[in-house]
CSV table of C-alpha atoms in Angstrom, one decimal:
chain,number,residue,atom,x,y,z
A,1,UNK,CA,85.6,157.5,90.9
A,2,UNK,CA,83.5,155.6,88.4
A,3,UNK,CA,80.2,156.7,86.8
A,4,UNK,CA,78.6,160.1,87.2
A,5,UNK,CA,78.8,160.3,90.2
A,6,UNK,CA,82.6,160.9,88.6
A,7,UNK,CA,85.9,161.5,85.9
A,8,UNK,CA,88.6,162.8,82.6
A,9,UNK,CA,90.1,165.3,79.6
A,10,UNK,CA,93.1,167.4,78.7
A,11,UNK,CA,92.4,168.7,75.3
A,12,UNK,CA,93.9,168.2,71.9
A,13,UNK,CA,97.0,170.3,72.5
A,14,UNK,CA,97.9,168.2,75.5
A,15,UNK,CA,97.4,164.9,73.6
A,16,UNK,CA,99.7,166.1,70.9
A,17,UNK,CA,102.3,167.1,73.4
A,18,UNK,CA,102.1,163.6,74.9
A,19,UNK,CA,102.5,162.0,71.5
A,20,UNK,CA,105.4,164.1,70.5
A,21,UNK,CA,107.3,163.4,73.7
A,22,UNK,CA,107.0,159.6,73.4
A,23,UNK,CA,109.6,157.7,71.4
A,24,UNK,CA,108.3,155.6,68.6
A,25,UNK,CA,108.2,151.9,69.6
A,26,UNK,CA,110.5,149.6,67.6
A,27,UNK,CA,109.0,146.5,65.9
A,28,UNK,CA,109.8,143.0,67.3
A,29,UNK,CA,112.0,142.4,64.3
A,30,UNK,CA,114.0,145.6,65.0
A,31,UNK,CA,114.3,144.7,68.7
A,32,UNK,CA,115.6,141.2,67.9
A,33,UNK,CA,118.2,142.5,65.4
A,34,UNK,CA,119.4,145.1,67.9
A,35,UNK,CA,119.8,143.0,71.0
A,36,UNK,CA,120.2,139.3,69.9
A,37,UNK,CA,124.0,139.8,69.4
A,38,UNK,CA,124.2,140.6,73.1
A,39,UNK,CA,122.3,137.4,74.4
A,40,UNK,CA,124.2,134.2,75.0
A,41,UNK,CA,123.6,130.6,76.1
A,42,UNK,CA,125.2,129.5,79.4
A,43,UNK,CA,126.2,125.8,79.4
A,44,UNK,CA,126.7,124.1,82.8
A,45,UNK,CA,128.9,121.1,83.5
A,46,UNK,CA,129.6,118.9,86.5
A,47,UNK,CA,133.0,118.3,88.0
A,48,UNK,CA,133.7,115.6,85.4
A,49,UNK,CA,132.9,117.9,82.5
A,50,UNK,CA,129.4,116.3,81.8
A,51,UNK,CA,126.7,118.7,80.6
A,52,UNK,CA,124.0,119.0,83.3
A,53,UNK,CA,122.0,122.0,82.1
A,54,UNK,CA,121.9,125.4,80.5
A,55,UNK,CA,120.5,128.8,80.8
A,56,UNK,CA,120.8,132.2,79.2
A,57,UNK,CA,122.7,135.4,79.8
A,58,UNK,CA,123.1,139.0,78.6
A,59,UNK,CA,126.3,140.8,77.8
A,60,UNK,CA,126.6,143.9,80.0
A,61,UNK,CA,130.2,144.9,79.3
A,62,UNK,CA,133.5,143.7,77.8
A,63,UNK,CA,133.8,140.1,78.8
A,64,UNK,CA,130.9,140.4,81.3
A,65,UNK,CA,127.7,138.4,81.3
A,66,UNK,CA,124.8,138.7,83.7
A,67,UNK,CA,122.6,135.6,84.5
A,68,UNK,CA,120.7,134.0,87.3
A,69,UNK,CA,122.6,132.4,90.2
A,70,UNK,CA,120.4,129.3,90.0
A,71,UNK,CA,122.0,128.9,86.5
A,72,UNK,CA,125.5,129.9,87.3
A,73,UNK,CA,125.8,127.9,90.6
A,74,UNK,CA,124.2,124.8,89.3
A,75,UNK,CA,127.5,123.1,88.3
A,76,UNK,CA,131.2,123.2,88.7
A,77,UNK,CA,132.2,124.6,85.3
A,78,UNK,CA,130.6,127.1,82.9
A,79,UNK,CA,130.9,128.1,79.3
A,80,UNK,CA,129.2,130.7,77.2
A,81,UNK,CA,128.0,129.9,73.7
A,82,UNK,CA,127.3,132.4,71.0
A,83,UNK,CA,126.9,132.0,67.2
A,84,UNK,CA,128.4,128.5,67.3
A,85,UNK,CA,131.4,129.5,69.3
A,86,UNK,CA,132.1,128.6,73.0
A,87,UNK,CA,134.0,130.6,75.6
A,88,UNK,CA,135.2,129.6,79.1
A,89,UNK,CA,133.4,131.4,81.8
A,90,UNK,CA,134.0,131.8,85.6
A,91,UNK,CA,131.8,133.2,88.3
A,92,UNK,CA,132.8,136.8,89.1
A,93,UNK,CA,130.1,138.1,91.4
A,94,UNK,CA,127.2,136.2,93.1
A,95,UNK,CA,124.2,137.5,95.0
A,96,UNK,CA,122.1,134.4,95.7
A,97,UNK,CA,119.5,136.3,97.7
A,98,UNK,CA,118.6,138.2,94.5
A,99,UNK,CA,119.4,135.3,92.2
A,100,UNK,CA,121.7,137.5,90.3
A,101,UNK,CA,125.2,136.4,89.2
A,102,UNK,CA,127.9,137.9,86.9
A,103,UNK,CA,130.3,135.9,84.8
A,104,UNK,CA,133.7,136.8,83.6
A,105,UNK,CA,134.2,135.7,80.0
A,106,UNK,CA,137.5,137.3,78.9
A,107,UNK,CA,137.6,136.0,75.3
A,108,UNK,CA,134.0,137.0,74.5
A,109,UNK,CA,133.7,139.9,72.1
A,110,UNK,CA,130.1,141.0,71.9
A,111,UNK,CA,128.2,144.3,71.9
A,112,UNK,CA,126.9,145.0,75.4
A,113,UNK,CA,123.2,145.7,75.9
A,114,UNK,CA,121.9,149.2,76.6
A,115,UNK,CA,120.8,149.3,80.3
A,116,UNK,CA,117.5,150.8,81.0
A,117,UNK,CA,115.7,151.0,84.4
A,118,UNK,CA,112.8,149.1,86.0
A,119,UNK,CA,111.9,152.0,88.2
A,120,UNK,CA,109.6,153.7,85.7
A,121,UNK,CA,107.9,150.7,84.2
A,122,UNK,CA,104.1,150.5,83.9
A,123,UNK,CA,101.7,147.6,84.0
A,124,UNK,CA,100.5,146.9,80.5
A,125,UNK,CA,103.8,148.0,78.9
A,126,UNK,CA,105.0,145.9,76.0
A,127,UNK,CA,108.2,143.9,76.6
A,128,UNK,CA,110.3,141.3,74.8
A,129,UNK,CA,112.2,138.3,76.3
A,130,UNK,CA,115.2,136.9,74.5
A,131,UNK,CA,116.9,133.7,75.7
A,132,UNK,CA,117.4,130.0,75.0
A,133,UNK,CA,114.3,128.1,76.1
A,134,UNK,CA,114.9,124.4,76.0
A,135,UNK,CA,118.3,125.1,74.4
A,136,UNK,CA,116.9,126.9,71.4
A,137,UNK,CA,119.4,129.7,71.0
A,138,UNK,CA,118.1,133.2,70.5
A,139,UNK,CA,114.3,132.8,70.9
A,140,UNK,CA,112.2,135.9,71.2
A,141,UNK,CA,108.8,136.1,72.9
A,142,UNK,CA,106.6,139.1,73.2
A,143,UNK,CA,104.2,140.1,76.0
A,144,UNK,CA,103.1,142.7,78.5
A,145,UNK,CA,104.1,143.6,82.0
A,146,UNK,CA,101.4,142.1,84.1
A,147,UNK,CA,102.4,143.1,87.6
A,148,UNK,CA,105.1,145.2,89.3
A,149,UNK,CA,106.1,144.6,92.9
A,150,UNK,CA,108.3,147.0,94.9
A,151,UNK,CA,111.4,145.2,96.1
A,152,UNK,CA,114.7,146.5,97.4
A,153,UNK,CA,114.8,149.9,95.7
A,154,UNK,CA,113.3,148.9,92.4
A,155,UNK,CA,110.4,147.0,90.9
A,156,UNK,CA,110.2,143.2,90.6
A,157,UNK,CA,108.6,142.4,87.2
A,158,UNK,CA,106.0,139.8,86.3
A,159,UNK,CA,105.4,139.5,82.6
A,160,UNK,CA,103.2,137.6,80.1
A,161,UNK,CA,106.2,137.1,77.8
A,162,UNK,CA,106.9,133.4,77.7
A,163,UNK,CA,109.9,132.3,79.8
A,164,UNK,CA,110.8,128.6,79.8
A,165,UNK,CA,113.5,126.4,81.3
A,166,UNK,CA,116.7,127.6,79.6
A,167,UNK,CA,115.4,131.1,79.3
A,168,UNK,CA,116.5,131.9,82.9
A,169,UNK,CA,119.2,134.6,82.9
A,170,UNK,CA,118.2,136.0,79.6
A,171,UNK,CA,117.1,139.6,78.9
A,172,UNK,CA,113.8,141.3,79.2
A,173,UNK,CA,113.8,144.4,76.9
A,174,UNK,CA,111.5,147.4,76.5
A,175,UNK,CA,110.2,148.7,73.1
A,176,UNK,CA,113.4,150.6,72.6
A,177,UNK,CA,115.6,147.6,73.0
A,178,UNK,CA,116.9,148.6,76.5
A,179,UNK,CA,117.5,145.9,79.1
A,180,UNK,CA,115.0,146.3,81.9
A,181,UNK,CA,115.2,142.9,83.5
A,182,UNK,CA,116.9,139.5,83.8
A,183,UNK,CA,114.4,136.8,83.2
A,184,UNK,CA,113.8,134.1,85.8
A,185,UNK,CA,111.7,131.0,85.2
A,186,UNK,CA,109.7,130.0,88.3
A,187,UNK,CA,107.1,127.5,89.3
A,188,UNK,CA,105.2,129.0,92.2
A,189,UNK,CA,102.1,127.6,93.9
A,190,UNK,CA,101.6,125.2,91.0
A,191,UNK,CA,101.7,128.1,88.4
A,192,UNK,CA,104.3,128.8,85.8
A,193,UNK,CA,104.9,132.5,86.4
A,194,UNK,CA,107.2,134.6,84.4
A,195,UNK,CA,109.4,136.9,86.4
A,196,UNK,CA,112.3,139.2,85.7
A,197,UNK,CA,114.8,140.7,88.2
A,198,UNK,CA,115.1,144.5,87.8
A,199,UNK,CA,118.1,145.6,85.8
A,200,UNK,CA,118.9,148.3,88.4
A,201,UNK,CA,120.3,145.6,90.7
A,202,UNK,CA,123.2,145.0,88.4
A,203,UNK,CA,125.0,148.2,89.6
A,204,UNK,CA,124.7,146.9,93.2
A,205,UNK,CA,126.0,143.4,92.5
A,206,UNK,CA,129.7,143.9,93.2
A,207,UNK,CA,129.1,145.5,96.6
A,208,UNK,CA,126.4,143.0,97.6
A,209,UNK,CA,128.5,140.0,96.4
A,210,UNK,CA,131.3,141.1,98.6
A,211,UNK,CA,129.0,141.1,101.7
A,212,UNK,CA,126.8,138.2,100.6
A,213,UNK,CA,127.8,135.9,103.4
A,214,UNK,CA,126.9,138.5,106.0
A,215,UNK,CA,123.8,140.0,104.3
A,216,UNK,CA,121.8,136.8,103.4
A,217,UNK,CA,118.1,137.5,103.9
A,218,UNK,CA,116.8,134.0,104.4
A,219,UNK,CA,115.8,133.5,100.8
A,220,UNK,CA,113.9,136.9,100.4
A,221,UNK,CA,113.4,136.4,96.6
A,222,UNK,CA,111.6,133.1,97.2
A,223,UNK,CA,109.2,134.8,99.6
A,224,UNK,CA,108.4,137.6,97.1
A,225,UNK,CA,107.8,135.0,94.4
A,226,UNK,CA,105.3,133.2,96.6
A,227,UNK,CA,103.5,136.3,97.8
A,228,UNK,CA,103.3,137.6,94.2
A,229,UNK,CA,101.5,134.4,93.2
A,230,UNK,CA,98.9,135.0,95.9
A,231,UNK,CA,98.5,138.7,95.0
A,232,UNK,CA,97.8,137.6,91.4
A,233,UNK,CA,95.0,135.2,92.6
A,234,UNK,CA,93.8,137.8,95.2
A,235,UNK,CA,93.9,135.2,97.9
A,236,UNK,CA,94.2,137.7,100.7
A,237,UNK,CA,93.9,135.4,103.8
A,238,UNK,CA,96.7,133.1,102.4
A,239,UNK,CA,98.8,136.2,101.6
A,240,UNK,CA,98.4,137.5,105.1
A,241,UNK,CA,99.3,134.2,106.6
A,242,UNK,CA,102.4,133.8,104.4
A,243,UNK,CA,103.6,137.3,104.9
A,244,UNK,CA,103.2,137.0,108.7
A,245,UNK,CA,105.3,133.8,108.5
A,246,UNK,CA,107.9,135.8,106.6
A,247,UNK,CA,108.1,138.5,109.3
A,248,UNK,CA,108.7,135.8,111.9
A,249,UNK,CA,111.8,134.7,110.0
A,250,UNK,CA,112.9,138.2,109.0
A,251,UNK,CA,111.2,140.8,111.2
A,252,UNK,CA,113.1,143.6,109.5
A,253,UNK,CA,111.9,142.9,106.0
A,254,UNK,CA,110.1,146.0,104.7
A,255,UNK,CA,108.7,143.9,101.9
A,256,UNK,CA,107.2,141.4,104.2
A,257,UNK,CA,105.4,144.1,106.1
A,258,UNK,CA,104.4,145.7,102.8
A,259,UNK,CA,102.7,142.5,101.7
A,260,UNK,CA,100.9,142.3,105.1
A,261,UNK,CA,99.5,145.7,104.3
A,262,UNK,CA,98.4,144.6,100.8
A,263,UNK,CA,96.6,141.6,102.4
A,264,UNK,CA,94.8,143.8,104.9
A,265,UNK,CA,93.8,146.2,102.1
A,266,UNK,CA,92.4,143.3,100.2
A,267,UNK,CA,90.5,142.2,103.3
A,268,UNK,CA,89.2,145.8,103.8
A,269,UNK,CA,90.8,145.9,107.3
A,270,UNK,CA,92.3,149.4,106.7
A,271,UNK,CA,93.3,150.1,110.3
A,272,UNK,CA,95.5,147.0,110.3
A,273,UNK,CA,96.8,147.9,106.8
A,274,UNK,CA,98.0,151.3,108.2
A,275,UNK,CA,99.9,149.5,111.0
A,276,UNK,CA,101.6,147.2,108.5
A,277,UNK,CA,102.5,150.0,106.1
A,278,UNK,CA,103.9,152.1,108.9
A,279,UNK,CA,106.1,149.2,110.0
A,280,UNK,CA,107.4,148.8,106.4
A,281,UNK,CA,108.2,152.5,106.3
A,282,UNK,CA,109.9,152.4,109.6
A,283,UNK,CA,112.3,149.9,108.1
A,284,UNK,CA,112.5,151.5,104.7
A,285,UNK,CA,111.2,155.1,104.7
A,286,UNK,CA,111.9,155.4,100.9
A,287,UNK,CA,109.5,152.6,99.9
A,288,UNK,CA,107.2,154.7,97.7
A,289,UNK,CA,104.6,151.9,97.1
A,290,UNK,CA,104.2,151.6,100.9
A,291,UNK,CA,103.4,155.3,101.1
A,292,UNK,CA,100.9,154.9,98.3
A,293,UNK,CA,99.2,152.0,100.0
A,294,UNK,CA,99.2,154.0,103.3
A,295,UNK,CA,97.4,156.8,101.5
A,296,UNK,CA,94.9,154.4,100.1
A,297,UNK,CA,94.1,153.0,103.5
A,298,UNK,CA,93.7,156.5,105.0
A,299,UNK,CA,91.4,157.5,102.1
A,300,UNK,CA,89.2,154.4,102.8
A,301,UNK,CA,88.9,155.5,106.4
A,302,UNK,CA,88.0,159.1,105.2
A,303,UNK,CA,91.2,160.5,106.8
A,304,UNK,CA,91.8,162.6,103.8
A,305,UNK,CA,94.5,164.9,105.1
A,306,UNK,CA,96.6,161.9,106.1
A,307,UNK,CA,96.0,160.3,102.7
A,308,UNK,CA,97.2,163.4,100.9
A,309,UNK,CA,100.4,163.6,103.0
A,310,UNK,CA,101.1,159.9,102.3
A,311,UNK,CA,100.5,160.2,98.5
A,312,UNK,CA,102.7,163.3,98.4
A,313,UNK,CA,105.5,161.4,100.2
A,314,UNK,CA,105.3,158.6,97.6
A,315,UNK,CA,105.5,161.1,94.8
A,316,UNK,CA,108.4,162.9,96.4
A,317,UNK,CA,110.3,159.6,96.2
A,318,UNK,CA,109.0,158.6,92.7
A,319,UNK,CA,107.1,161.3,90.8
A,320,UNK,CA,106.4,158.8,88.0
A,321,UNK,CA,103.9,156.7,89.9
A,322,UNK,CA,100.8,157.1,87.7
A,323,UNK,CA,98.6,155.1,90.1
A,324,UNK,CA,99.5,157.4,93.0
A,325,UNK,CA,98.6,160.5,91.0
A,326,UNK,CA,95.3,158.9,90.2
A,327,UNK,CA,94.7,158.0,93.9
A,328,UNK,CA,95.6,161.5,94.9
A,329,UNK,CA,92.9,162.7,92.5
A,330,UNK,CA,90.4,160.4,94.1
A,331,UNK,CA,91.1,161.9,97.5
A,332,UNK,CA,90.8,165.5,96.2
A,333,UNK,CA,87.5,164.5,94.6
A,334,UNK,CA,86.2,163.3,97.9
A,335,UNK,CA,87.2,166.7,99.3
A,336,UNK,CA,85.4,168.3,96.3
A,337,UNK,CA,88.7,170.1,95.3
A,338,UNK,CA,88.1,169.6,91.6
A,339,UNK,CA,90.9,171.8,90.3
A,340,UNK,CA,93.4,169.7,92.3
A,341,UNK,CA,91.7,166.6,90.9
A,342,UNK,CA,92.3,167.7,87.4
A,343,UNK,CA,96.0,168.6,88.1
A,344,UNK,CA,96.6,165.2,89.6
A,345,UNK,CA,94.8,163.3,86.8
A,346,UNK,CA,96.8,165.2,84.2
A,347,UNK,CA,100.0,164.1,85.9
A,348,UNK,CA,98.8,160.5,85.8
A,349,UNK,CA,98.0,160.7,82.1
A,350,UNK,CA,101.4,162.3,81.4
A,351,UNK,CA,102.9,159.1,82.7
A,352,UNK,CA,100.3,156.6,81.4
A,353,UNK,CA,98.4,158.3,78.5
A,354,UNK,CA,96.3,155.2,77.6
A,355,UNK,CA,94.7,154.7,81.0
A,356,UNK,CA,91.0,154.7,80.1
A,357,UNK,CA,89.9,154.9,83.7
A,358,UNK,CA,91.8,158.1,84.4
A,359,UNK,CA,90.4,159.7,81.2
A,360,UNK,CA,86.9,158.8,82.4
A,361,UNK,CA,87.7,160.3,85.9
A,362,UNK,CA,89.1,163.5,84.3
A,363,UNK,CA,85.9,163.9,82.2
A,364,UNK,CA,83.8,163.5,85.3
A,365,UNK,CA,85.9,166.1,87.1
A,366,UNK,CA,85.3,168.6,84.3
A,367,UNK,CA,81.6,168.0,84.7
A,368,UNK,CA,81.9,168.8,88.4
A,369,UNK,CA,83.4,172.1,87.3
A,370,UNK,CA,80.6,172.7,84.7
A,371,UNK,CA,83.2,172.5,82.0
A,372,UNK,CA,81.2,170.1,79.9
A,373,UNK,CA,82.9,170.7,76.5
A,374,UNK,CA,86.2,169.7,78.2
A,375,UNK,CA,84.4,166.7,79.7
A,376,UNK,CA,83.2,165.5,76.4
A,377,UNK,CA,86.7,165.7,74.9
A,378,UNK,CA,88.1,163.6,77.8
A,379,UNK,CA,85.3,161.0,77.7
A,380,UNK,CA,85.6,160.7,73.9
A,381,UNK,CA,89.3,159.9,74.5
A,382,UNK,CA,88.3,157.2,77.0
A,383,UNK,CA,85.9,155.7,74.5
A,384,UNK,CA,88.6,155.8,71.7
A,385,UNK,CA,90.7,153.6,74.0
A,386,UNK,CA,87.8,151.4,75.2
A,387,UNK,CA,84.7,151.7,73.0
A,388,UNK,CA,82.6,149.4,75.4
A,389,UNK,CA,83.3,151.4,78.5
A,390,UNK,CA,79.8,151.9,80.0
A,391,UNK,CA,80.8,154.4,82.7
A,392,UNK,CA,82.3,156.7,80.0
A,393,UNK,CA,79.2,156.5,77.9
A,394,UNK,CA,77.0,157.3,80.9
A,395,UNK,CA,79.2,160.2,81.9
A,396,UNK,CA,79.2,161.4,78.3
A,397,UNK,CA,75.4,161.4,78.4
A,398,UNK,CA,75.6,163.5,81.6
A,399,UNK,CA,77.8,166.1,79.9
A,400,UNK,CA,75.5,166.3,76.9
A,401,UNK,CA,72.5,166.6,79.2
A,402,UNK,CA,74.2,169.5,81.0
A,403,UNK,CA,74.5,171.2,77.6
A,404,UNK,CA,70.9,170.5,76.9
A,405,UNK,CA,71.9,168.3,73.9
A,406,UNK,CA,69.2,165.8,74.9
A,407,UNK,CA,69.2,163.7,71.7
A,408,UNK,CA,73.0,163.1,72.0
A,409,UNK,CA,72.6,162.4,75.7
A,410,UNK,CA,70.0,159.8,75.0
A,411,UNK,CA,72.2,158.1,72.4
A,412,UNK,CA,75.1,158.0,74.9
A,413,UNK,CA,72.9,156.5,77.7
A,414,UNK,CA,71.5,153.9,75.3
A,415,UNK,CA,75.0,152.9,74.4
A,416,UNK,CA,75.9,152.4,78.0
A,417,UNK,CA,72.7,150.3,78.5
A,418,UNK,CA,73.5,148.2,75.5
A,419,UNK,CA,76.8,147.2,77.3
A,420,UNK,CA,75.3,147.0,80.8
A,421,UNK,CA,71.5,146.5,80.6
A,422,UNK,CA,71.1,146.6,84.5
A,423,UNK,CA,73.0,149.9,84.9
A,424,UNK,CA,70.6,151.6,87.3
A,425,UNK,CA,72.3,155.0,87.4
A,426,UNK,CA,72.2,155.2,83.7
A,427,UNK,CA,68.5,154.3,83.5
A,428,UNK,CA,67.9,157.0,86.1
A,429,UNK,CA,69.8,159.6,84.0
A,430,UNK,CA,68.0,158.5,80.8
A,431,UNK,CA,64.6,158.8,82.5
A,432,UNK,CA,65.4,162.4,83.7
A,433,UNK,CA,66.4,163.3,80.1
A,434,UNK,CA,63.1,161.9,78.7
A,435,UNK,CA,61.3,163.8,81.4
A,436,UNK,CA,62.9,167.1,80.3
A,437,UNK,CA,61.8,166.3,76.7
A,438,UNK,CA,58.3,165.7,77.9
A,439,UNK,CA,58.2,162.0,76.8
A,440,UNK,CA,56.0,160.8,79.7
A,441,UNK,CA,55.5,157.3,78.3
A,442,UNK,CA,59.3,156.7,78.2
A,443,UNK,CA,59.5,158.1,81.8
A,444,UNK,CA,57.0,155.6,83.0
A,445,UNK,CA,58.7,152.7,81.2
A,446,UNK,CA,61.9,153.5,82.9
A,447,UNK,CA,60.3,153.7,86.3
A,448,UNK,CA,58.9,150.1,85.7
A,449,UNK,CA,62.4,149.0,84.6
A,450,UNK,CA,64.1,150.5,87.7
A,451,UNK,CA,61.5,148.8,90.0
A,452,UNK,CA,62.8,145.5,88.7
A,453,UNK,CA,66.5,146.1,88.8
A,454,UNK,CA,67.0,148.5,91.7
A,455,UNK,CA,63.9,149.4,93.8
A,456,UNK,CA,65.9,152.0,95.9
A,457,UNK,CA,66.8,153.8,92.7
A,458,UNK,CA,63.3,153.6,91.5
A,459,UNK,CA,62.1,155.3,94.6
A,460,UNK,CA,64.6,158.1,94.2
A,461,UNK,CA,63.5,158.4,90.6
A,462,UNK,CA,59.9,158.6,91.6
A,463,UNK,CA,60.5,161.2,94.3
A,464,UNK,CA,62.6,163.3,91.9
A,465,UNK,CA,60.0,163.4,89.2
A,466,UNK,CA,56.9,163.4,91.6
A,467,UNK,CA,55.2,160.9,89.3
A,468,UNK,CA,51.4,160.6,89.7
């Protein structure tokens, strides 16, 4: 769903309800004051007591510190440092496959962090990393969540918040100061990529550590780091080759099959994507993102009933998947079930109220229902978020044209064309509006313009108006 030809609004009351239900974000200063007492430096020593490195950690309970295993297992002896004081630390639990380790620090008295969850995070959400980059104790960096990858029951986090050597094992916090991830500095495919392990894994650490020797997954986290780098660069053939290599080593890895499906989606080989997604779901039927991608592939093949079933299964597992609600709306739009489109898009906006594309889609859906006043409200909301959104301006022009507010329609179309001068659909709409106003000179000018930028659209325009 893009221009008219399609999308968004919910109305003022709905917007107020969204705002009232959202906690006010804390400032970076407030975040730092709240959580910095719970972040420590982890010093690493060899067998002779020589310092050989350092990392970061977060206090999660009385005398308990969480960090990365590549920090905790680097040397023979560990100590935790906080506010100029040092405390002896020992390894309590280790899950090398997830790079997650817990330290026992009996003499440490510090306020534990508040644990959040990574399961409901959204791309674009603001986050804060606190650690000890290059040994600089208690350094804060601010950024956004740039990508989320489903992995073993939660979401593996990629962020633009700076994470440097020494920051590994520190905390990634949301705008309420809740721990949502454990930062992990990585260099993948020649890129410095900032990752964080989902906080949800902490609860599983004791059980997994007990069975670690039996449950090793051949370095699964390294695989997902490497595939994440290829997804970011949209290098689909390389992603396919790497993921297929992963399945040869670990044929029962749902995540490897999931990444094969992602690669096939990127290559537009949707039949193959369905096979890969189905294999991922055979191994892990509760992998919501695989159900979402399965629905996407079915939709591309115009198998709409199958797409809806897949999206509904994803939402049964995780009702907070904003992208899945939006995808479900796309499928209902293809079926011309516009009431269902609006319900789906409203759910997406409940979860992610600043998604400009969904507002645009909602406005276009209201147009399909001839509810143009509602469409205008939605499209104005899209343009509040992104003033230079040409599709929203074009759709706004369509809504005004439906209401016979031709002057306002023309202003909206002109704004879209200021942003995108070769926007053929918008030129067509503008020409139709001038025709209805009887401005034949403008109609002919637009015909000549369309002949230059899109001859097929020019022919459609000509046939519509039956120009002499």
